Amino acid sequence: MPSKEELNIVKVYAHKGDSLTLYVHNKNPILFELERKLYPTVYTLWRFPDLLPAFGTWPPVLEKMAGGADLMLPGVVLPSTGLPGVEQGRLCAVTLVGNRAPVAIGVATVSTREMLASGMKGKGFNILHTYKDQLWASGDKSGPPVIAPLETEASPEEDDEQHSPDLMLDTHESETQMKNLCLTDVAADKNRESEDIAVEEGIETTKDSENISPQEAMDVLLNQCFFQALKYKVKKSDLPLLTSSFLRNYLFSCCPEGEQVDIKKSSYKKLSKFLQVMQQRKILQVKELTKGVESIVEVDWKHPDIRSFAAPVSEPTASSENIDVGTEDFYQPPEIISLYGISAKMMPLFQESGQKKGNLLSQNDVRSMIISYVKKNELVHPENKNFVTVNPVICDCLLDKSEQHDITLLKWDDLVTRCLERMQHSHQVTFPGSSPVIRKGNIEPIDINVAQRASNKKVTMIKNLELYGLDPQSFASLLQQKVQASATCTPLPGAKDRVQVQIQGNQLPHIGRLLLDHFKIPRKYVNGLDLSTKSSKKK
C-alpha cells in the first residue's frame, strides 16, 4: 500500500448475521476479515493471481457459486499438469478454464490426495466469496482480466463441442462426462510418455505395453490391489465388511507407491459393478445388510484366483498396523444433507416456483422459494421489512387453527422455520466414490452410552457407526489399541443386521476424540459425549 493513500475500514453483516470487516482501497474491497482471519477479495487476486493455489472450473459453475453454492469435486477441471497439492482447510482460489484470473476463493474441505482417492466425488471447497456476489458489488464492479495460463491447456472451445458444461449442472451423468473428458486428456498424455516413465509410475511394461490403454492399465492395477487385499489383509473375523470400508481401509492401502486406484478410470466405473463381477466369479459374496449400504459377507479364500495370486515384492504383507494407517489416510465422513419433501398441504406455497408434490428440497432451496413467493405477492410489511404479512395461503399452510385469527404478521425466520417444520423430512447420504442414498426421516446420530454392570463395573456402548461408513469391527480394534481395554462387537437389540461396539470402562473422552478429531464426524451427529462433562461437574 502506498504510504499516502487511504485505507478505509468498513464493518458489515452477512445475511446469516456474521460480522465482517472490510478493508477498502480506492472504493474497492481488497481484504475482508472473518473470525479473525484475513482473506483477499477477487480485486486483490486479479492483481496477484498466484497468491493462492488455484483450481479450475467451467463458467456455468461460477453462476451457481455466485448464488451461494459450494464447489463440488465433479465440477473441478483436472489439468494435464495435475491438481495443486493442498491440505484440508487450505485457502484456495477458483479460476475459469482458459483464464488464470481467480473468480472465487474457498476453503478446501479435503486434501488433494483425498480428492483423487474419492474419484473426484463430493464437496471440494466451501466458497467464501465470488465474482458477482454482494462483496464484489460493493466495489467498482469491474470484470476479471484475461490472464493467459502458465502452460498450454486444451482449448475450452474444443471441449465444449464434445461436452456442453451446461449439462454438467443438470444431471449426474453429465457431471461424469465432464470429469471423464478431463481424465481422458490426462490419460492421453500419460499414454504418450516413454516406457521408462511408465515403469517409474509402477505400471509393468513389456514390448507391447505401448498399446495398452489407460483404462486397461487401471483394470490391471485394480485387480492387483483387490486380490492382494483379500489374500493378505482381510481376515475371516473382519466379515461382514462394509464395501466402502474395504475400499478405504484395505484396497487403497495395497496400491503401489506413486500409484492411485481410480475406479472411475477403469472399465467398471463403479465399485459396486466391480464387486458384482467378482461375485459372479464366486470369489466373494456381497449383500445389502442395511438399506443402501452393501457389505462383503463371504470370501472364498480357496478360490484359484486368490491362491495363485502373488503380491509384488515391494509390497509388505498385512498387519494390524496397516489397517489403522489405511483408516487414517483414506476415511472421509459422508456428506449428509437434510432434505424437505413438499406435502399436499404445503403445495400452494411452492406452486409458483414450479414444484410438485413429493419433490425434495434443501434448506437453502426452501428459503429462496419462500422469499420469492413473499416478494412476488408483495407481502413484505411496508413499514417494517422484518415482518411478512400473513395472506390466506400462508395462514392455511403455516398457522395452527388456534393462531389463524390472532397472527397477522410473521418474522422472516419464524416464517421459514414454520415451513421447514411442516414439510416431510428426509436426508441424503453420499459416501466418497458412491452414489447418493436418500432415506426418509432424519439420520440417526452415533449414540454413545455408559452402562453399569455387576461389581460396579462400567462399559461404554457405541451404535449406528455403519450409517456413517465406519466399520464397527475396525473401529473396535482401533479403540482397543488406543485405550488398552477389551472391546467387542455384539448384535444391536431390535435392529436386524446391526451391531454395537462395547468397550470396558467409561471411555467417553477417548471415543469423542476418535470420532470428532480423527474421523472428522460433525459434532451434531454424535450423541452422548455431554455425559462426560456432566459426570465431571458432579465430582
Coordinates of C-alpha atoms in Angstrom, one line a residue:
M1 CA 0.0 0.0 0.0
P2 CA 1.4 3.4 -0.9
S3 CA 2.0 5.4 2.3
K4 CA -0.1 8.4 1.4
E5 CA -3.2 6.6 0.2
E6 CA -6.3 5.9 2.3
L7 CA -7.4 2.5 3.5
N8 CA -10.9 2.6 4.9
I9 CA -12.2 0.0 7.3
V10 CA -15.9 -0.9 6.9
K11 CA -17.9 -3.2 9.2
V12 CA -20.8 -5.2 7.5
Y13 CA -23.0 -8.1 8.4
A14 CA -23.7 -11.1 6.2
H15 CA -27.3 -12.4 5.7
K16 CA -26.6 -15.1 8.3
G17 CA -25.6 -12.5 10.9
D18 CA -21.9 -13.0 10.7
S19 CA -19.8 -9.8 11.3
L20 CA -17.2 -9.0 8.7
T21 CA -14.6 -6.3 8.5
L22 CA -13.8 -4.9 5.0
Y23 CA -10.6 -3.1 4.1
V24 CA -11.4 -0.8 1.2
H25 CA -8.8 1.0 -1.1
N26 CA -9.9 3.2 -4.0
K27 CA -13.5 2.2 -3.4
N28 CA -12.7 -1.5 -3.9
P29 CA -12.6 -4.0 -1.0
I30 CA -9.2 -5.6 -1.1
L31 CA -9.4 -7.8 2.1
F32 CA -12.1 -9.0 4.4
E33 CA -11.8 -10.3 7.9
L34 CA -14.0 -13.2 9.2
E35 CA -13.5 -14.8 12.5
R36 CA -10.1 -13.1 13.0
K37 CA -8.8 -14.4 9.6
L38 CA -7.9 -12.2 6.7
Y39 CA -9.0 -13.2 3.2
P40 CA -8.2 -11.5 -0.2
T41 CA -11.0 -10.4 -2.5
V42 CA -11.2 -11.0 -6.2
Y43 CA -10.0 -7.4 -6.7
T44 CA -6.7 -8.3 -4.9
L45 CA -6.3 -11.7 -6.6
W46 CA -6.7 -10.1 -10.1
R47 CA -3.5 -8.1 -9.3
F48 CA -1.8 -11.1 -7.7
P49 CA -3.3 -14.2 -9.4
D50 CA -0.7 -16.6 -8.0
L51 CA -1.3 -15.6 -4.4
L52 CA -3.2 -18.8 -3.7
P53 CA -3.2 -22.3 -5.1
A54 CA -5.8 -22.3 -7.9
F55 CA -8.3 -24.9 -9.1
G56 CA -10.1 -24.6 -12.4
T57 CA -13.8 -25.0 -13.2
W58 CA -16.3 -24.1 -16.0
P59 CA -18.2 -20.8 -16.5
P60 CA -21.7 -22.2 -15.7
V61 CA -20.4 -23.4 -12.3
L62 CA -19.5 -19.8 -11.4
E63 CA -23.1 -18.8 -11.7
K64 CA -24.0 -21.5 -9.1
M65 CA -21.2 -20.4 -6.7
A66 CA -22.3 -16.7 -7.0
G67 CA -25.8 -17.9 -5.9
G68 CA -24.4 -19.4 -2.7
A69 CA -23.4 -22.9 -3.8
D70 CA -20.1 -24.6 -2.8
L71 CA -17.8 -26.1 -5.4
M72 CA -18.3 -29.9 -5.8
L73 CA -15.4 -32.0 -7.0
P74 CA -17.2 -33.2 -10.2
G75 CA -17.0 -29.5 -11.3
V76 CA -13.3 -29.2 -10.9
V77 CA -11.3 -29.5 -14.1
L78 CA -8.3 -31.9 -13.9
P79 CA -5.4 -30.2 -15.9
S80 CA -2.7 -32.2 -17.7
T81 CA -0.2 -30.9 -15.1
G82 CA -2.2 -32.3 -12.2
L83 CA -4.0 -30.6 -9.3
P84 CA -2.2 -28.4 -6.9
G85 CA -1.2 -30.1 -3.7
V86 CA -3.2 -28.7 -0.8
E87 CA -4.2 -29.9 2.7
Q88 CA -7.6 -29.9 4.2
G89 CA -8.5 -26.3 5.4
R90 CA -6.2 -24.6 3.0
L91 CA -7.5 -21.4 1.4
C92 CA -7.6 -21.7 -2.4
A93 CA -8.6 -19.7 -5.5
V94 CA -11.0 -20.8 -8.2
T95 CA -10.4 -19.9 -11.8
L96 CA -12.2 -20.5 -15.1
V97 CA -10.9 -22.6 -17.9
G98 CA -8.5 -20.6 -20.1
N99 CA -8.1 -17.7 -17.7
R100 CA -5.8 -17.5 -14.7
A101 CA -7.7 -14.7 -13.1
P102 CA -9.4 -16.0 -9.9
V103 CA -13.2 -15.7 -9.7
A104 CA -13.8 -17.1 -6.2
I105 CA -12.0 -18.1 -3.0
G106 CA -12.8 -21.0 -0.8
V107 CA -11.5 -23.4 1.9
A108 CA -10.6 -27.0 0.8
T109 CA -12.8 -29.5 2.6
V110 CA -10.4 -32.3 1.8
S111 CA -6.8 -32.7 0.8
T112 CA -5.7 -33.2 -2.8
R113 CA -4.9 -36.8 -2.1
E114 CA -8.4 -37.4 -0.6
M115 CA -9.9 -35.7 -3.7
L116 CA -8.3 -38.2 -6.0
A117 CA -8.9 -41.1 -3.7
S118 CA -12.7 -40.3 -3.7
G119 CA -12.8 -40.4 -7.5
M120 CA -13.4 -36.6 -7.5
K121 CA -16.8 -37.1 -5.8
G122 CA -18.4 -35.0 -3.0
K123 CA -17.7 -31.5 -1.8
G124 CA -14.4 -29.9 -2.6
F125 CA -14.4 -26.3 -1.4
N126 CA -16.5 -24.2 1.0
I127 CA -16.9 -21.0 -1.1
L128 CA -16.5 -17.7 0.9
H129 CA -16.5 -15.1 -1.8
T130 CA -17.1 -14.9 -5.6
Y131 CA -17.0 -12.6 -8.5
K132 CA -20.5 -11.1 -8.9
D133 CA -21.5 -11.6 -5.2
Q134 CA -22.5 -8.7 -2.9
L135 CA -18.9 -8.2 -1.7
W136 CA -17.7 -7.7 -5.3
A137 CA -20.7 -5.5 -6.0
S138 CA -19.6 -3.1 -3.2
G139 CA -16.6 -2.2 -5.4
D140 CA -16.4 -0.7 -8.8
K141 CA -18.0 -3.9 -10.3
S142 CA -15.2 -4.4 -12.8
G143 CA -14.8 -7.7 -14.6
P144 CA -11.9 -10.2 -14.3
P145 CA -8.9 -9.5 -16.5
V146 CA -7.8 -12.1 -19.1
I147 CA -4.6 -13.7 -17.8
A148 CA -3.2 -16.4 -20.0
P149 CA -2.5 -19.8 -18.4
L150 CA 1.1 -20.5 -17.5
E151 CA 1.2 -23.7 -19.6
T152 CA -0.6 -24.8 -22.7
E153 CA -4.1 -26.2 -21.9
A154 CA -6.8 -27.7 -24.0
S155 CA -8.9 -25.2 -25.8
P156 CA -12.3 -24.7 -24.0
E157 CA -14.0 -24.3 -27.3
E158 CA -12.9 -27.7 -28.4
D159 CA -14.0 -29.2 -25.2
D160 CA -17.4 -27.5 -25.4
E161 CA -18.0 -29.1 -28.8
Q162 CA -17.7 -32.5 -27.3
H163 CA -19.3 -31.9 -23.8
S164 CA -21.5 -29.0 -23.0
P165 CA -20.6 -27.8 -19.5
D166 CA -24.3 -26.6 -19.0
L167 CA -25.3 -30.2 -18.9
M168 CA -22.9 -30.9 -16.1
L169 CA -25.0 -28.9 -13.7
D170 CA -28.2 -30.6 -14.7
T171 CA -27.6 -34.3 -14.3
H172 CA -25.2 -36.6 -12.6
E173 CA -24.4 -38.3 -15.9
S174 CA -23.2 -35.0 -17.4
E175 CA -21.0 -34.4 -14.4
T176 CA -19.4 -37.8 -15.0
Q177 CA -19.0 -37.0 -18.7
M178 CA -17.3 -33.7 -17.9
K179 CA -14.9 -35.3 -15.4
N180 CA -14.2 -38.2 -17.9
L181 CA -13.3 -35.6 -20.5
C182 CA -10.6 -34.2 -18.2
L183 CA -9.4 -37.7 -17.2
T184 CA -9.1 -38.7 -20.9
D185 CA -6.8 -35.7 -21.5
V186 CA -4.6 -36.8 -18.6
A187 CA -4.6 -40.4 -19.7
A188 CA -3.8 -39.5 -23.3
D189 CA -0.7 -37.5 -22.1
K190 CA 0.4 -40.4 -19.9
N191 CA 0.0 -42.9 -22.8
R192 CA 2.4 -40.7 -24.9
E193 CA 5.1 -40.9 -22.2
S194 CA 8.1 -43.2 -22.7
E195 CA 8.3 -46.7 -21.3
D196 CA 10.8 -45.6 -18.7
I197 CA 8.3 -43.1 -17.2
A198 CA 5.6 -45.8 -17.1
V199 CA 7.9 -48.0 -15.1
E200 CA 8.5 -45.2 -12.6
E201 CA 4.8 -44.9 -12.1
G202 CA 4.6 -48.6 -11.2
I203 CA 3.0 -49.9 -14.4
E204 CA 4.6 -53.1 -15.6
T205 CA 5.6 -52.7 -19.2
T206 CA 6.5 -55.2 -21.9
K207 CA 7.4 -54.8 -25.6
D208 CA 3.7 -54.4 -26.4
S209 CA 2.9 -52.1 -23.4
E210 CA 2.7 -49.0 -25.6
N211 CA -0.6 -50.4 -27.0
I212 CA -2.2 -50.8 -23.5
S213 CA -4.9 -48.2 -23.0
P214 CA -5.1 -46.2 -19.7
Q215 CA -8.4 -48.0 -18.9
E216 CA -6.8 -51.4 -19.3
A217 CA -3.9 -50.3 -17.1
M218 CA -6.3 -49.2 -14.4
D219 CA -8.1 -52.5 -14.6
V220 CA -4.8 -54.3 -14.0
L221 CA -4.0 -52.1 -11.0
L222 CA -7.5 -52.5 -9.6
N223 CA -7.4 -56.3 -9.8
Q224 CA -3.9 -56.4 -8.3
C225 CA -4.9 -54.4 -5.3
F226 CA -8.2 -56.3 -4.9
F227 CA -6.6 -59.8 -4.8
Q228 CA -3.7 -58.5 -2.6
A229 CA -6.2 -57.1 -0.1
L230 CA -8.3 -60.3 0.0
K231 CA -5.2 -62.6 0.3
Y232 CA -3.1 -60.7 2.7
K233 CA -5.2 -58.2 4.6
V234 CA -8.9 -59.2 5.0
K235 CA -9.5 -61.8 7.7
K236 CA -12.5 -64.0 8.3
S237 CA -13.1 -62.2 11.6
D238 CA -13.4 -58.9 9.7
L239 CA -16.6 -60.1 7.9
P240 CA -19.2 -58.8 7.3
L241 CA -17.2 -55.9 6.0
L242 CA -18.7 -52.7 4.5
T243 CA -17.7 -52.3 0.9
S244 CA -16.8 -48.7 1.5
S245 CA -14.5 -49.8 4.4
F246 CA -13.0 -52.5 2.2
L247 CA -12.2 -49.8 -0.4
R248 CA -10.7 -47.3 2.0
N249 CA -9.0 -49.5 4.6
Y250 CA -7.8 -52.5 2.6
L251 CA -7.8 -52.0 -1.2
F252 CA -6.3 -48.5 -1.3
S253 CA -3.5 -49.4 1.1
C254 CA -2.4 -52.1 -1.3
C255 CA -1.8 -49.6 -4.1
P256 CA 1.9 -49.4 -5.1
E257 CA 3.8 -46.2 -4.1
G258 CA 3.3 -43.4 -6.6
E259 CA 0.0 -45.0 -8.0
Q260 CA -3.6 -44.3 -7.2
V261 CA -6.6 -46.5 -7.8
D262 CA -9.3 -44.6 -9.5
I263 CA -12.3 -46.8 -10.3
K264 CA -13.8 -44.2 -12.5
K265 CA -10.9 -44.6 -14.9
S266 CA -11.4 -48.4 -15.0
S267 CA -13.9 -50.2 -17.3
Y268 CA -16.1 -50.9 -14.2
K269 CA -16.7 -47.2 -13.4
K270 CA -18.2 -48.1 -10.0
L271 CA -17.1 -50.3 -7.0
S272 CA -20.5 -52.0 -6.9
K273 CA -20.2 -53.1 -10.5
F274 CA -16.6 -54.4 -9.9
L275 CA -17.7 -56.4 -6.8
Q276 CA -20.7 -57.8 -8.8
V277 CA -18.3 -59.2 -11.4
M278 CA -16.2 -60.7 -8.6
Q279 CA -19.3 -62.2 -7.1
Q280 CA -20.2 -63.8 -10.5
R281 CA -16.8 -65.4 -10.4
K282 CA -17.7 -66.8 -7.0
I283 CA -14.7 -65.1 -5.3
L284 CA -16.9 -63.3 -2.7
Q285 CA -20.5 -62.6 -1.8
V286 CA -22.0 -59.2 -1.3
K287 CA -25.3 -58.5 0.5
E288 CA -27.2 -55.3 1.4
L289 CA -27.4 -55.8 5.2
T290 CA -28.6 -52.2 5.7
K291 CA -30.8 -50.4 3.1
G292 CA -28.5 -48.7 0.6
V293 CA -25.3 -50.0 2.3
E294 CA -23.6 -53.1 0.9
S295 CA -21.3 -55.4 2.8
I296 CA -18.9 -58.3 1.9
V297 CA -20.3 -61.2 3.9
E298 CA -18.3 -64.1 2.5
V299 CA -14.9 -64.7 0.8
D300 CA -13.7 -67.9 -0.9
W301 CA -10.0 -67.9 0.1
K302 CA -9.6 -71.3 -1.6
H303 CA -10.6 -69.8 -5.0
P304 CA -7.9 -70.5 -7.6
D305 CA -7.5 -66.8 -8.4
I306 CA -6.8 -65.9 -4.8
R307 CA -4.5 -68.9 -4.2
S308 CA -2.5 -68.3 -7.3
F309 CA -2.0 -64.5 -6.7
A310 CA 1.5 -63.4 -5.6
A311 CA 2.0 -60.0 -4.1
P312 CA 4.7 -57.7 -5.7
V313 CA 8.0 -58.0 -3.8
S314 CA 7.9 -54.3 -2.9
E315 CA 4.6 -54.6 -1.1
P316 CA 4.5 -55.5 2.6
T317 CA 2.2 -58.2 3.9
A318 CA -0.8 -57.4 6.1
S319 CA -0.6 -56.4 9.7
S320 CA -3.0 -54.8 12.1
E321 CA -1.0 -51.6 11.8
N322 CA -1.7 -51.4 8.1
I323 CA -5.4 -51.4 8.7
D324 CA -5.0 -48.4 11.1
V325 CA -2.9 -46.5 8.6
G326 CA -5.4 -47.1 5.9
T327 CA -8.2 -45.9 8.1
E328 CA -6.4 -42.7 8.9
D329 CA -5.4 -41.9 5.4
F330 CA -8.5 -42.7 3.4
Y331 CA -11.6 -42.4 5.6
Q332 CA -13.8 -39.5 4.7
P333 CA -17.0 -38.8 6.6
P334 CA -20.1 -39.0 4.4
E335 CA -21.7 -35.8 3.1
I336 CA -25.1 -35.5 4.8
I337 CA -27.8 -33.1 3.5
S338 CA -31.2 -32.6 5.1
L339 CA -34.0 -32.6 2.6
Y340 CA -37.6 -31.5 2.9
G341 CA -40.5 -33.0 0.9
I342 CA -43.4 -31.0 -0.3
S343 CA -46.7 -32.3 1.2
A344 CA -50.1 -31.7 -0.3
K345 CA -50.9 -29.1 2.4
M346 CA -47.7 -27.1 1.6
M347 CA -48.1 -27.2 -2.2
P348 CA -49.8 -23.7 -2.5
L349 CA -46.5 -22.1 -1.2
F350 CA -44.4 -23.8 -3.9
Q351 CA -46.6 -24.0 -6.9
E352 CA -45.4 -20.6 -8.3
S353 CA -41.9 -22.0 -8.2
G354 CA -42.8 -24.9 -10.5
Q355 CA -42.5 -27.6 -7.8
K356 CA -44.7 -30.7 -7.5
K357 CA -45.9 -32.7 -4.5
G358 CA -43.2 -35.0 -3.2
N359 CA -40.3 -33.0 -4.5
L360 CA -37.3 -32.9 -2.2
L361 CA -35.6 -29.6 -1.5
S362 CA -32.6 -28.4 0.5
Q363 CA -33.0 -25.9 3.3
N364 CA -31.5 -23.1 1.1
D365 CA -33.9 -24.0 -1.7
V366 CA -36.9 -23.8 0.7
R367 CA -35.7 -20.4 2.0
S368 CA -35.2 -18.9 -1.5
M369 CA -38.6 -20.1 -2.7
I370 CA -40.3 -18.7 0.3
I371 CA -38.6 -15.4 -0.2
S372 CA -39.5 -15.4 -3.9
Y373 CA -43.2 -16.2 -3.0
V374 CA -43.3 -13.3 -0.5
K375 CA -41.8 -10.8 -2.8
K376 CA -43.9 -11.9 -5.8
N377 CA -47.1 -11.5 -3.8
E378 CA -45.9 -8.2 -2.2
L379 CA -46.3 -9.5 1.3
V380 CA -43.3 -7.6 2.9
H381 CA -44.7 -5.2 5.5
P382 CA -44.4 -1.7 4.1
E383 CA -43.4 -0.1 7.5
N384 CA -41.2 -2.9 8.9
K385 CA -39.4 -5.1 6.4
N386 CA -38.5 -7.6 9.1
F387 CA -42.1 -8.8 9.0
V388 CA -44.2 -10.6 6.4
T389 CA -48.0 -10.1 6.1
V390 CA -49.9 -13.4 6.5
N391 CA -52.1 -14.0 3.5
P392 CA -54.7 -16.8 3.2
V393 CA -52.2 -19.3 1.7
I394 CA -49.6 -18.7 4.5
C395 CA -52.4 -18.9 7.0
D396 CA -53.6 -22.3 5.8
C397 CA -50.1 -23.7 5.4
L398 CA -48.2 -22.5 8.4
L399 CA -50.6 -21.5 11.1
D400 CA -52.4 -23.7 13.6
K401 CA -56.2 -23.3 13.9
S402 CA -55.8 -21.5 17.2
E403 CA -53.5 -19.0 15.7
Q404 CA -55.3 -18.2 12.4
H405 CA -57.4 -15.3 13.9
D406 CA -54.7 -13.8 16.1
I407 CA -51.5 -13.7 13.9
T408 CA -51.3 -11.3 11.0
L409 CA -47.6 -10.8 10.8
L410 CA -44.6 -13.2 10.9
K411 CA -40.9 -12.6 11.2
W412 CA -38.8 -13.9 8.3
D413 CA -37.0 -16.5 10.5
D414 CA -40.3 -17.7 12.0
L415 CA -41.8 -18.0 8.5
V416 CA -39.0 -20.2 7.2
T417 CA -38.8 -22.3 10.5
R418 CA -42.6 -23.0 10.4
C419 CA -42.3 -24.0 6.8
L420 CA -39.4 -26.5 7.4
E421 CA -41.2 -28.0 10.4
R422 CA -44.3 -28.7 8.4
M423 CA -42.5 -30.4 5.5
Q424 CA -41.7 -34.1 5.2
H425 CA -38.1 -34.7 6.5
S426 CA -35.6 -36.8 4.6
H427 CA -31.8 -36.9 4.4
Q428 CA -29.3 -37.7 1.7
V429 CA -26.1 -39.5 2.5
T430 CA -23.2 -39.5 0.0
F431 CA -20.2 -41.7 0.7
P432 CA -17.0 -41.0 -1.3
G433 CA -17.0 -42.9 -4.5
S434 CA -20.6 -43.9 -4.2
S435 CA -24.0 -42.7 -5.5
P436 CA -26.1 -40.6 -3.1
V437 CA -28.6 -42.6 -0.9
I438 CA -31.9 -40.8 0.2
R439 CA -33.7 -42.1 3.2
K440 CA -36.9 -40.8 5.0
G441 CA -36.6 -39.1 8.3
N442 CA -33.6 -37.6 9.9
I443 CA -30.3 -39.6 10.1
E444 CA -29.8 -41.4 13.4
P445 CA -26.7 -40.0 15.2
I446 CA -23.9 -42.1 16.5
D447 CA -25.2 -43.0 20.0
I448 CA -22.8 -43.4 22.9
N449 CA -24.0 -44.7 26.3
V450 CA -22.2 -45.7 29.5
A451 CA -23.9 -48.6 31.4
Q452 CA -23.1 -50.1 34.8
R453 CA -22.5 -53.8 35.1
A454 CA -22.1 -56.1 38.1
S455 CA -19.5 -55.2 40.7
N456 CA -19.8 -51.5 39.8
K457 CA -18.0 -52.0 36.5
K458 CA -18.8 -49.8 33.6
V459 CA -19.0 -50.4 29.9
T460 CA -19.3 -47.9 27.1
M461 CA -21.5 -48.8 24.1
I462 CA -21.4 -47.2 20.6
K463 CA -24.0 -47.8 17.9
N464 CA -25.0 -46.6 14.4
L465 CA -21.4 -46.5 13.2
E466 CA -22.5 -48.2 10.0
L467 CA -24.7 -45.3 9.0
Y468 CA -21.5 -43.1 8.7
G469 CA -19.4 -45.6 6.8
L470 CA -17.5 -46.7 9.8
D471 CA -16.8 -50.5 10.1
P472 CA -17.7 -51.4 13.8
Q473 CA -15.1 -54.2 13.9
S474 CA -12.3 -51.9 12.6
F475 CA -13.4 -49.2 15.0
A476 CA -13.4 -51.6 17.9
S477 CA -9.9 -52.7 17.1
L478 CA -8.6 -49.2 16.8
L479 CA -10.3 -48.1 20.0
Q480 CA -8.9 -51.2 21.8
Q481 CA -5.4 -50.3 20.8
K482 CA -5.7 -46.7 21.9
V483 CA -7.2 -47.3 25.4
Q484 CA -5.8 -50.8 26.1
A485 CA -9.1 -52.2 27.1
S486 CA -11.2 -55.1 25.9
A487 CA -13.6 -54.2 23.0
T488 CA -16.2 -56.5 21.3
C489 CA -19.0 -56.2 18.8
T490 CA -22.4 -57.5 19.7
P491 CA -25.8 -57.6 17.9
L492 CA -27.8 -54.5 18.4
P493 CA -31.1 -55.3 20.1
G494 CA -34.1 -54.5 17.9
A495 CA -32.1 -53.8 14.8
K496 CA -31.6 -56.5 12.2
D497 CA -28.0 -57.0 10.9
R498 CA -26.7 -54.1 13.0
V499 CA -24.0 -54.3 15.7
Q500 CA -22.8 -52.2 18.5
V501 CA -19.3 -51.8 19.9
Q502 CA -18.8 -52.4 23.6
I503 CA -15.6 -51.5 25.5
Q504 CA -14.7 -51.8 29.1
G505 CA -14.8 -48.7 31.3
N506 CA -16.0 -45.2 30.8
Q507 CA -14.2 -44.3 27.5
L508 CA -16.2 -41.2 26.5
P509 CA -13.3 -38.8 26.2
H510 CA -11.3 -41.2 24.0
I511 CA -14.3 -42.0 21.8
G512 CA -15.1 -38.3 21.4
R513 CA -11.5 -37.5 20.2
L514 CA -11.6 -40.5 17.9
L515 CA -14.9 -39.6 16.3
L516 CA -14.6 -35.8 16.2
D517 CA -10.8 -35.2 15.7
H518 CA -9.7 -38.4 14.0
F519 CA -12.7 -39.3 11.7
K520 CA -14.0 -35.8 11.5
I521 CA -17.6 -36.7 12.2
P522 CA -19.6 -33.4 12.8
R523 CA -20.4 -32.9 16.5
K524 CA -24.2 -32.7 15.8
Y525 CA -24.2 -36.3 14.6
V526 CA -22.7 -37.7 17.9
N527 CA -25.0 -38.2 20.9
G528 CA -23.8 -38.9 24.5
L529 CA -20.5 -37.0 24.6
D530 CA -22.0 -34.5 27.0
L531 CA -22.3 -37.3 29.6
S532 CA -18.6 -37.0 30.4
T533 CA -19.0 -33.2 31.1
K534 CA -21.9 -33.8 33.4
S535 CA -20.1 -36.5 35.3
S536 CA -17.0 -34.3 35.8
K537 CA -19.2 -31.5 37.1
K538 CA -20.8 -33.8 39.7
K539 CA -17.4 -34.7 41.0

